[in-house]
Amino acid sequence: MRARHHFHIDYLGHSVSATVQTGHTPVVEVLVDGKETGYATTKADRPVTVPIELPTDPPTPVTIRATPGPGVPRCLLLATADGEGQVMAPRLY
């Protein structure tokens, strides 16, 4: 059975959202400021990373790491420059 889980974080003045759709082939979609900038699939509950760029000057590369399972999905925003991971908050809608 498929379920959609939404996550969000504000980072460097930009809105970063991720949707993790669970099921046989989990799908991860990433939006930056409302525009789709990343997409990935994985098998079973394996974690997946989605590299994206924030529209700063110059562009800032970051990575979204989504873990579809087991249990409740989770998302982290990983800043490439400092390697810090920030938990993306779950959103209900």
Short mmCIF file of N, CA and C in Angstrom, two decimals:
data_model
loop_
_atom_site.label_atom_id
_atom_site.label_comp_id
_atom_site.label_asym_id
_atom_site.label_seq_id
_atom_site.Cartn_x
_atom_site.Cartn_y
_atom_site.Cartn_z
N MET A 1 0.83 -1.18 0.00
CA MET A 1 0.00 0.00 0.00
C MET A 1 0.88 1.24 0.00
N ARG A 2 0.51 2.22 -0.81
CA ARG A 2 1.29 3.44 -0.93
C ARG A 2 0.76 4.52 0.03
N ALA A 3 1.68 5.28 0.57
CA ALA A 3 1.32 6.42 1.42
C ALA A 3 2.28 7.56 1.08
N ARG A 4 1.80 8.80 1.21
CA ARG A 4 2.63 9.98 0.94
C ARG A 4 2.95 10.68 2.25
N HIS A 5 4.23 11.00 2.43
CA HIS A 5 4.72 11.71 3.62
C HIS A 5 5.41 12.98 3.15
N HIS A 6 5.11 14.10 3.80
CA HIS A 6 5.64 15.39 3.39
C HIS A 6 6.58 15.93 4.47
N PHE A 7 7.67 16.58 4.02
CA PHE A 7 8.67 17.15 4.92
C PHE A 7 9.03 18.54 4.42
N HIS A 8 9.47 19.42 5.35
CA HIS A 8 9.79 20.80 4.97
C HIS A 8 10.88 21.37 5.86
N ILE A 9 11.67 22.29 5.26
CA ILE A 9 12.65 23.07 6.02
C ILE A 9 12.90 24.37 5.26
N ASP A 10 13.14 25.44 5.99
CA ASP A 10 13.60 26.69 5.39
C ASP A 10 15.10 26.74 5.58
N TYR A 11 15.84 26.93 4.47
CA TYR A 11 17.30 26.89 4.53
C TYR A 11 17.86 27.99 3.62
N LEU A 12 18.68 28.86 4.17
CA LEU A 12 19.29 29.98 3.44
C LEU A 12 18.24 30.83 2.72
N GLY A 13 17.09 31.01 3.37
CA GLY A 13 16.04 31.83 2.81
C GLY A 13 15.21 31.16 1.73
N HIS A 14 15.35 29.86 1.57
CA HIS A 14 14.60 29.13 0.55
C HIS A 14 13.76 28.04 1.20
N SER A 15 12.60 27.79 0.61
CA SER A 15 11.69 26.75 1.07
C SER A 15 12.05 25.45 0.39
N VAL A 16 12.40 24.42 1.18
CA VAL A 16 12.75 23.11 0.63
C VAL A 16 11.75 22.10 1.17
N SER A 17 11.03 21.44 0.26
CA SER A 17 10.02 20.44 0.63
C SER A 17 10.34 19.12 -0.05
N ALA A 18 10.04 18.04 0.63
CA ALA A 18 10.23 16.70 0.07
C ALA A 18 8.98 15.88 0.32
N THR A 19 8.62 15.09 -0.67
CA THR A 19 7.51 14.15 -0.55
C THR A 19 8.09 12.76 -0.75
N VAL A 20 7.84 11.88 0.21
CA VAL A 20 8.28 10.48 0.12
C VAL A 20 7.03 9.63 -0.04
N GLN A 21 6.93 8.97 -1.18
CA GLN A 21 5.80 8.07 -1.44
C GLN A 21 6.30 6.65 -1.22
N THR A 22 5.77 5.99 -0.20
CA THR A 22 6.22 4.65 0.14
C THR A 22 5.48 3.62 -0.70
N GLY A 23 5.95 2.40 -0.65
CA GLY A 23 5.35 1.30 -1.39
C GLY A 23 6.43 0.38 -1.91
N HIS A 24 6.12 -0.43 -2.91
CA HIS A 24 7.09 -1.37 -3.47
C HIS A 24 8.31 -0.65 -4.04
N THR A 25 8.09 0.46 -4.74
CA THR A 25 9.17 1.29 -5.26
C THR A 25 8.98 2.70 -4.73
N PRO A 26 9.62 3.04 -3.59
CA PRO A 26 9.46 4.38 -3.02
C PRO A 26 9.96 5.47 -3.98
N VAL A 27 9.27 6.60 -3.98
CA VAL A 27 9.60 7.74 -4.83
C VAL A 27 9.82 8.96 -3.93
N VAL A 28 10.86 9.74 -4.24
CA VAL A 28 11.15 10.96 -3.50
C VAL A 28 11.14 12.12 -4.49
N GLU A 29 10.34 13.15 -4.20
CA GLU A 29 10.28 14.37 -5.01
C GLU A 29 10.71 15.53 -4.13
N VAL A 30 11.58 16.41 -4.66
CA VAL A 30 12.06 17.56 -3.89
C VAL A 30 11.67 18.84 -4.62
N LEU A 31 11.10 19.78 -3.86
CA LEU A 31 10.73 21.09 -4.39
C LEU A 31 11.55 22.16 -3.68
N VAL A 32 12.05 23.13 -4.44
CA VAL A 32 12.71 24.30 -3.87
C VAL A 32 11.92 25.51 -4.32
N ASP A 33 11.42 26.27 -3.37
CA ASP A 33 10.58 27.44 -3.64
C ASP A 33 9.41 27.08 -4.56
N GLY A 34 8.84 25.88 -4.37
CA GLY A 34 7.67 25.46 -5.11
C GLY A 34 7.93 24.85 -6.48
N LYS A 35 9.21 24.74 -6.88
CA LYS A 35 9.54 24.16 -8.18
C LYS A 35 10.26 22.84 -7.99
N GLU A 36 9.84 21.81 -8.76
CA GLU A 36 10.48 20.50 -8.64
C GLU A 36 11.92 20.59 -9.13
N THR A 37 12.84 20.21 -8.25
CA THR A 37 14.27 20.27 -8.60
C THR A 37 14.97 18.93 -8.46
N GLY A 38 14.30 17.94 -7.88
CA GLY A 38 14.93 16.64 -7.72
C GLY A 38 13.89 15.54 -7.63
N TYR A 39 14.31 14.34 -8.08
CA TYR A 39 13.42 13.19 -8.12
C TYR A 39 14.29 11.94 -8.05
N ALA A 40 13.87 10.96 -7.28
CA ALA A 40 14.62 9.70 -7.21
C ALA A 40 13.69 8.58 -6.79
N THR A 41 14.08 7.36 -7.16
CA THR A 41 13.37 6.17 -6.70
C THR A 41 14.38 5.26 -6.02
N THR A 42 13.88 4.34 -5.23
CA THR A 42 14.73 3.39 -4.54
C THR A 42 13.97 2.07 -4.44
N LYS A 43 14.62 1.06 -3.93
CA LYS A 43 13.98 -0.24 -3.76
C LYS A 43 13.77 -0.51 -2.28
N ALA A 44 12.62 -1.09 -1.98
CA ALA A 44 12.27 -1.47 -0.62
C ALA A 44 12.39 -0.26 0.30
N ASP A 45 13.12 -0.40 1.41
CA ASP A 45 13.27 0.69 2.38
C ASP A 45 14.67 1.30 2.36
N ARG A 46 15.39 1.14 1.26
CA ARG A 46 16.76 1.66 1.20
C ARG A 46 16.76 3.19 1.15
N PRO A 47 17.70 3.81 1.89
CA PRO A 47 17.82 5.28 1.83
C PRO A 47 18.23 5.72 0.42
N VAL A 48 17.84 6.93 0.07
CA VAL A 48 18.18 7.49 -1.23
C VAL A 48 18.61 8.95 -1.02
N THR A 49 19.60 9.38 -1.80
CA THR A 49 20.04 10.77 -1.75
C THR A 49 19.65 11.46 -3.05
N VAL A 50 19.22 12.71 -2.92
CA VAL A 50 18.81 13.51 -4.07
C VAL A 50 19.63 14.80 -4.05
N PRO A 51 20.61 14.96 -4.95
CA PRO A 51 21.38 16.20 -5.00
C PRO A 51 20.56 17.30 -5.66
N ILE A 52 20.56 18.49 -5.04
CA ILE A 52 19.85 19.64 -5.60
C ILE A 52 20.73 20.87 -5.44
N GLU A 53 20.32 21.97 -6.06
CA GLU A 53 21.00 23.25 -5.90
C GLU A 53 19.98 24.30 -5.46
N LEU A 54 20.37 25.13 -4.51
CA LEU A 54 19.53 26.24 -4.10
C LEU A 54 19.86 27.43 -5.00
N PRO A 55 18.84 28.22 -5.39
CA PRO A 55 19.08 29.33 -6.31
C PRO A 55 19.67 30.56 -5.62
N THR A 56 20.89 30.40 -5.13
CA THR A 56 21.62 31.53 -4.54
C THR A 56 22.66 31.98 -5.55
N ASP A 57 23.42 33.00 -5.24
CA ASP A 57 24.46 33.46 -6.14
C ASP A 57 25.80 33.36 -5.45
N PRO A 58 26.64 32.40 -5.77
CA PRO A 58 26.48 31.30 -6.72
C PRO A 58 25.55 30.22 -6.15
N PRO A 59 25.05 29.30 -7.00
CA PRO A 59 24.16 28.24 -6.52
C PRO A 59 24.80 27.41 -5.40
N THR A 60 24.00 27.05 -4.42
CA THR A 60 24.47 26.28 -3.27
C THR A 60 24.05 24.82 -3.42
N PRO A 61 25.01 23.90 -3.57
CA PRO A 61 24.64 22.48 -3.66
C PRO A 61 24.31 21.91 -2.29
N VAL A 62 23.22 21.19 -2.19
CA VAL A 62 22.82 20.47 -0.98
C VAL A 62 22.28 19.11 -1.41
N THR A 63 22.14 18.24 -0.45
CA THR A 63 21.62 16.90 -0.72
C THR A 63 20.49 16.61 0.25
N ILE A 64 19.43 16.00 -0.27
CA ILE A 64 18.34 15.52 0.57
C ILE A 64 18.52 14.02 0.71
N ARG A 65 18.56 13.54 1.94
CA ARG A 65 18.65 12.10 2.18
C ARG A 65 17.33 11.64 2.77
N ALA A 66 16.63 10.80 2.03
CA ALA A 66 15.33 10.29 2.46
C ALA A 66 15.45 8.81 2.80
N THR A 67 14.87 8.44 3.92
CA THR A 67 14.83 7.04 4.35
C THR A 67 13.36 6.65 4.43
N PRO A 68 12.86 5.88 3.42
CA PRO A 68 11.45 5.52 3.38
C PRO A 68 11.00 4.61 4.52
N GLY A 69 11.88 3.87 5.12
CA GLY A 69 11.50 2.95 6.19
C GLY A 69 12.72 2.25 6.72
N PRO A 70 12.59 1.27 7.54
CA PRO A 70 11.33 0.76 8.09
C PRO A 70 10.70 1.75 9.06
N GLY A 71 9.44 1.61 9.24
CA GLY A 71 8.72 2.54 10.12
C GLY A 71 8.34 3.80 9.38
N VAL A 72 8.35 4.91 10.10
CA VAL A 72 7.97 6.20 9.55
C VAL A 72 9.13 6.77 8.72
N PRO A 73 8.88 7.27 7.51
CA PRO A 73 9.94 7.87 6.69
C PRO A 73 10.57 9.07 7.39
N ARG A 74 11.83 9.36 7.00
CA ARG A 74 12.58 10.49 7.54
C ARG A 74 13.33 11.18 6.42
N CYS A 75 13.58 12.49 6.57
CA CYS A 75 14.35 13.25 5.59
C CYS A 75 15.34 14.16 6.31
N LEU A 76 16.53 14.26 5.73
CA LEU A 76 17.58 15.15 6.21
C LEU A 76 18.03 16.04 5.07
N LEU A 77 18.34 17.29 5.36
CA LEU A 77 18.99 18.17 4.42
C LEU A 77 20.47 18.19 4.80
N LEU A 78 21.33 17.79 3.87
CA LEU A 78 22.76 17.76 4.13
C LEU A 78 23.42 18.88 3.34
N ALA A 79 24.03 19.83 4.04
CA ALA A 79 24.74 20.93 3.39
C ALA A 79 26.10 20.42 2.92
N THR A 80 26.39 20.58 1.64
CA THR A 80 27.62 20.08 1.07
C THR A 80 28.84 20.81 1.64
N ALA A 81 28.71 22.10 1.87
CA ALA A 81 29.85 22.90 2.32
C ALA A 81 30.35 22.50 3.70
N ASP A 82 29.45 22.27 4.66
CA ASP A 82 29.90 21.98 6.02
C ASP A 82 29.56 20.56 6.49
N GLY A 83 28.82 19.81 5.70
CA GLY A 83 28.51 18.43 6.05
C GLY A 83 27.49 18.28 7.16
N GLU A 84 26.92 19.39 7.62
CA GLU A 84 25.92 19.35 8.68
C GLU A 84 24.60 18.80 8.16
N GLY A 85 23.96 17.96 8.96
CA GLY A 85 22.65 17.44 8.60
C GLY A 85 21.57 18.13 9.42
N GLN A 86 20.48 18.53 8.77
CA GLN A 86 19.38 19.16 9.47
C GLN A 86 18.12 18.35 9.19
N VAL A 87 17.41 17.99 10.24
CA VAL A 87 16.20 17.20 10.11
C VAL A 87 15.10 18.05 9.48
N MET A 88 14.46 17.50 8.47
CA MET A 88 13.32 18.16 7.85
C MET A 88 12.07 17.77 8.62
N ALA A 89 11.29 18.76 9.03
CA ALA A 89 10.11 18.52 9.85
C ALA A 89 8.99 17.90 9.03
N PRO A 90 8.30 16.89 9.59
CA PRO A 90 7.13 16.32 8.90
C PRO A 90 6.04 17.36 8.79
N ARG A 91 5.28 17.31 7.69
CA ARG A 91 4.16 18.22 7.46
C ARG A 91 2.92 17.40 7.17
N LEU A 92 1.83 17.80 7.75
CA LEU A 92 0.56 17.14 7.48
C LEU A 92 -0.24 18.01 6.53
N TYR A 93 -0.66 17.46 5.40
CA TYR A 93 -1.62 18.11 4.52
C TYR A 93 -2.10 17.19 3.46
#
